Amino acid sequence: MTDPIDVTRRTALAIGSVGAIGGALALAACSTDDSGRGPNATTTPTPPPSVTDEAPEEPTAAPDAPPADGDIAALADVPVGGSIDASIDGEPALLAQPTAGQVVAFSAICTHQKCVVAAAGPEFHCPCHGSKFDAATGEVIRGPALEPLAPIPVAVVGDKIVAAS
Ligand code: FES
């Protein structure tokens, strides 16, 4: 037969053990905040750095040759064998002069994901994903772009480059 005092002692020990475990859990719960601001302090999680493959929304190249009185640029502004950034009807464009007196123009909107392509001598370069285009033809030299830049009709009138629509 069990001694009633012994049962009481065992019960007290059991209760004491549960209390000790509960206390330890409570301390553990409080100890997760090591910020020194106490258990009621709120924390704002820091968002992870964003990595995106999306195209930026802002144009990346400013026109070198702003239009004056409807002219797109002066012929002398475009180096023979080279190219410049421009603006045609308020849209970013590219001008090239593959041979003396022959001027071509293209939309500067990349055919990949619509970044603004920049003049780079005999080529046009997209800063977003590295596509390269031939400045004389607008054709893709290197992707990821697959389609050529859209041509814009222009003409040389005197020493000016003008829209030819
Ligand atoms: Fe991707 Fe131009 S937007 S290469």
Coordinates of C-alpha atoms and ligand atoms in Angstrom, one line a residue:
M1 CA 0.0 0.0 0.0
T2 CA 1.1 3.5 -0.7
D3 CA 1.9 5.9 2.0
P4 CA -0.3 9.0 1.7
I5 CA 2.6 11.2 2.6
D6 CA 4.7 9.6 -0.1
V7 CA 1.9 10.3 -2.6
T8 CA 1.8 13.9 -1.6
R9 CA 5.6 14.2 -1.9
R10 CA 5.5 12.6 -5.4
T11 CA 2.7 14.9 -6.4
A12 CA 4.6 18.0 -5.2
L13 CA 7.7 16.9 -7.0
A14 CA 5.7 16.3 -10.2
I15 CA 4.0 19.7 -9.9
G16 CA 7.4 21.3 -9.2
S17 CA 8.8 19.6 -12.3
V18 CA 6.0 20.9 -14.5
G19 CA 6.4 24.3 -13.0
A20 CA 10.1 24.3 -13.7
I21 CA 9.6 23.2 -17.3
G22 CA 6.9 25.9 -17.7
G23 CA 9.2 28.5 -16.3
A24 CA 12.0 27.4 -18.5
L25 CA 9.7 27.7 -21.6
A26 CA 8.6 31.1 -20.5
L27 CA 12.2 32.2 -20.1
A28 CA 13.0 30.7 -23.5
A29 CA 10.1 32.6 -25.1
C30 CA 11.3 35.9 -23.5
S31 CA 14.9 35.2 -24.4
T32 CA 14.3 35.2 -28.2
D33 CA 14.3 39.0 -28.2
D34 CA 17.9 40.0 -27.8
S35 CA 17.4 43.5 -29.1
G36 CA 17.4 44.9 -25.6
R37 CA 14.1 46.6 -26.3
G38 CA 12.0 44.2 -24.2
P39 CA 9.4 41.7 -25.0
N40 CA 6.8 44.2 -26.2
A41 CA 9.0 45.9 -28.8
T42 CA 8.0 45.5 -32.4
T43 CA 10.4 44.7 -35.1
T44 CA 10.1 45.4 -38.8
P45 CA 11.5 42.6 -40.9
T46 CA 14.2 43.8 -43.3
P47 CA 13.1 42.9 -46.8
P48 CA 15.7 40.8 -48.8
P49 CA 17.6 42.7 -51.5
S50 CA 15.7 42.6 -54.7
V51 CA 17.1 41.0 -57.7
T52 CA 15.2 41.6 -60.9
D53 CA 15.6 41.0 -64.5
E54 CA 13.0 43.6 -65.4
A55 CA 13.7 46.6 -67.6
P56 CA 14.1 49.9 -65.8
E57 CA 11.4 52.4 -66.4
E58 CA 13.6 55.4 -66.8
P59 CA 15.4 56.2 -70.0
T60 CA 19.1 55.6 -69.7
A61 CA 20.5 57.9 -72.4
A62 CA 19.8 61.6 -72.9
P63 CA 19.7 62.8 -76.4
D64 CA 22.9 64.5 -77.6
A65 CA 21.2 66.5 -80.3
P66 CA 18.0 68.2 -79.3
P67 CA 15.8 69.3 -82.2
A68 CA 15.7 72.9 -83.2
D69 CA 12.9 74.3 -85.3
G70 CA 11.8 70.9 -86.5
D71 CA 15.3 69.7 -87.4
I72 CA 16.4 66.5 -85.8
A73 CA 20.1 67.4 -85.8
A74 CA 22.8 69.0 -87.8
L75 CA 24.5 66.7 -90.2
A76 CA 27.9 67.7 -88.7
D77 CA 26.7 66.4 -85.3
V78 CA 26.7 62.8 -86.6
P79 CA 30.2 61.5 -87.2
V80 CA 30.8 59.6 -90.4
G81 CA 30.9 55.9 -89.5
G82 CA 29.5 56.8 -86.1
S83 CA 26.2 57.5 -84.3
I84 CA 24.5 59.8 -81.8
D85 CA 21.6 59.7 -79.4
A86 CA 18.7 61.9 -80.5
S87 CA 15.1 62.6 -80.0
I88 CA 12.5 62.5 -82.8
D89 CA 8.9 63.7 -82.0
G90 CA 9.8 63.5 -78.3
E91 CA 10.8 59.8 -78.5
P92 CA 14.4 58.5 -78.0
A93 CA 16.0 57.9 -81.3
L94 CA 19.4 57.0 -82.7
L95 CA 21.1 58.6 -85.7
A96 CA 24.0 57.2 -87.7
Q97 CA 26.0 58.3 -90.8
P98 CA 27.4 55.1 -92.2
T99 CA 28.9 57.0 -95.2
A100 CA 29.3 60.7 -95.7
G101 CA 25.9 62.3 -96.4
Q102 CA 24.0 59.1 -95.8
V103 CA 22.0 59.3 -92.6
V104 CA 19.8 56.6 -91.0
A105 CA 17.7 56.8 -87.9
F106 CA 16.1 54.2 -85.6
S107 CA 13.9 54.1 -82.6
A108 CA 16.1 53.8 -79.5
I109 CA 13.6 51.5 -77.8
C110 CA 15.2 48.1 -77.4
T111 CA 13.2 45.3 -79.1
H112 CA 14.0 43.0 -76.1
Q113 CA 12.4 44.7 -73.1
K114 CA 12.1 48.3 -74.2
C115 CA 15.2 49.9 -72.5
V116 CA 16.6 52.9 -74.2
V117 CA 19.5 51.9 -76.4
A118 CA 22.5 54.2 -76.6
A119 CA 24.7 55.2 -79.5
A120 CA 28.2 53.6 -79.4
G121 CA 30.1 54.5 -82.5
P122 CA 29.3 52.0 -85.3
E123 CA 27.0 50.1 -83.0
F124 CA 24.1 50.8 -80.6
H125 CA 24.3 49.2 -77.2
C126 CA 21.4 48.4 -74.8
P127 CA 22.5 48.9 -71.2
C128 CA 19.9 46.6 -69.7
H129 CA 20.9 43.1 -71.0
G130 CA 23.7 43.8 -73.4
S131 CA 22.1 43.6 -76.8
K132 CA 24.1 45.2 -79.6
F133 CA 22.8 46.6 -82.9
D134 CA 24.5 47.6 -86.1
A135 CA 24.2 51.4 -86.3
A136 CA 24.0 51.3 -90.1
T137 CA 21.1 48.9 -90.4
G138 CA 19.6 48.5 -86.9
E139 CA 20.1 44.7 -87.1
V140 CA 20.9 42.7 -84.0
I141 CA 24.6 41.9 -83.6
R142 CA 24.2 40.3 -80.2
G143 CA 21.1 39.3 -78.3
P144 CA 19.1 38.7 -76.2
A145 CA 17.2 41.0 -78.6
L146 CA 16.0 39.1 -81.6
E147 CA 14.4 41.9 -83.7
P148 CA 16.1 44.9 -85.3
L149 CA 15.5 48.4 -84.1
A150 CA 12.6 50.1 -85.8
P151 CA 13.8 52.4 -88.6
I152 CA 12.6 56.1 -88.7
P153 CA 12.6 57.8 -92.1
V154 CA 14.9 60.9 -92.2
A155 CA 16.5 63.0 -94.9
V156 CA 19.4 65.3 -95.2
V157 CA 18.4 68.8 -96.3
G158 CA 21.4 71.1 -96.6
D159 CA 23.3 70.7 -93.4
K160 CA 20.3 69.5 -91.4
I161 CA 18.8 66.1 -90.7
V162 CA 15.0 66.3 -90.9
A163 CA 12.1 63.9 -90.6
A164 CA 11.0 62.4 -93.9
S165 CA 7.5 61.2 -93.5
Ligands
FES1 FE1 17.1 43.7 -72.8 FE2 17.7 45.7 -74.4 S1 16.1 45.5 -73.0 S2 18.8 43.9 -74.2

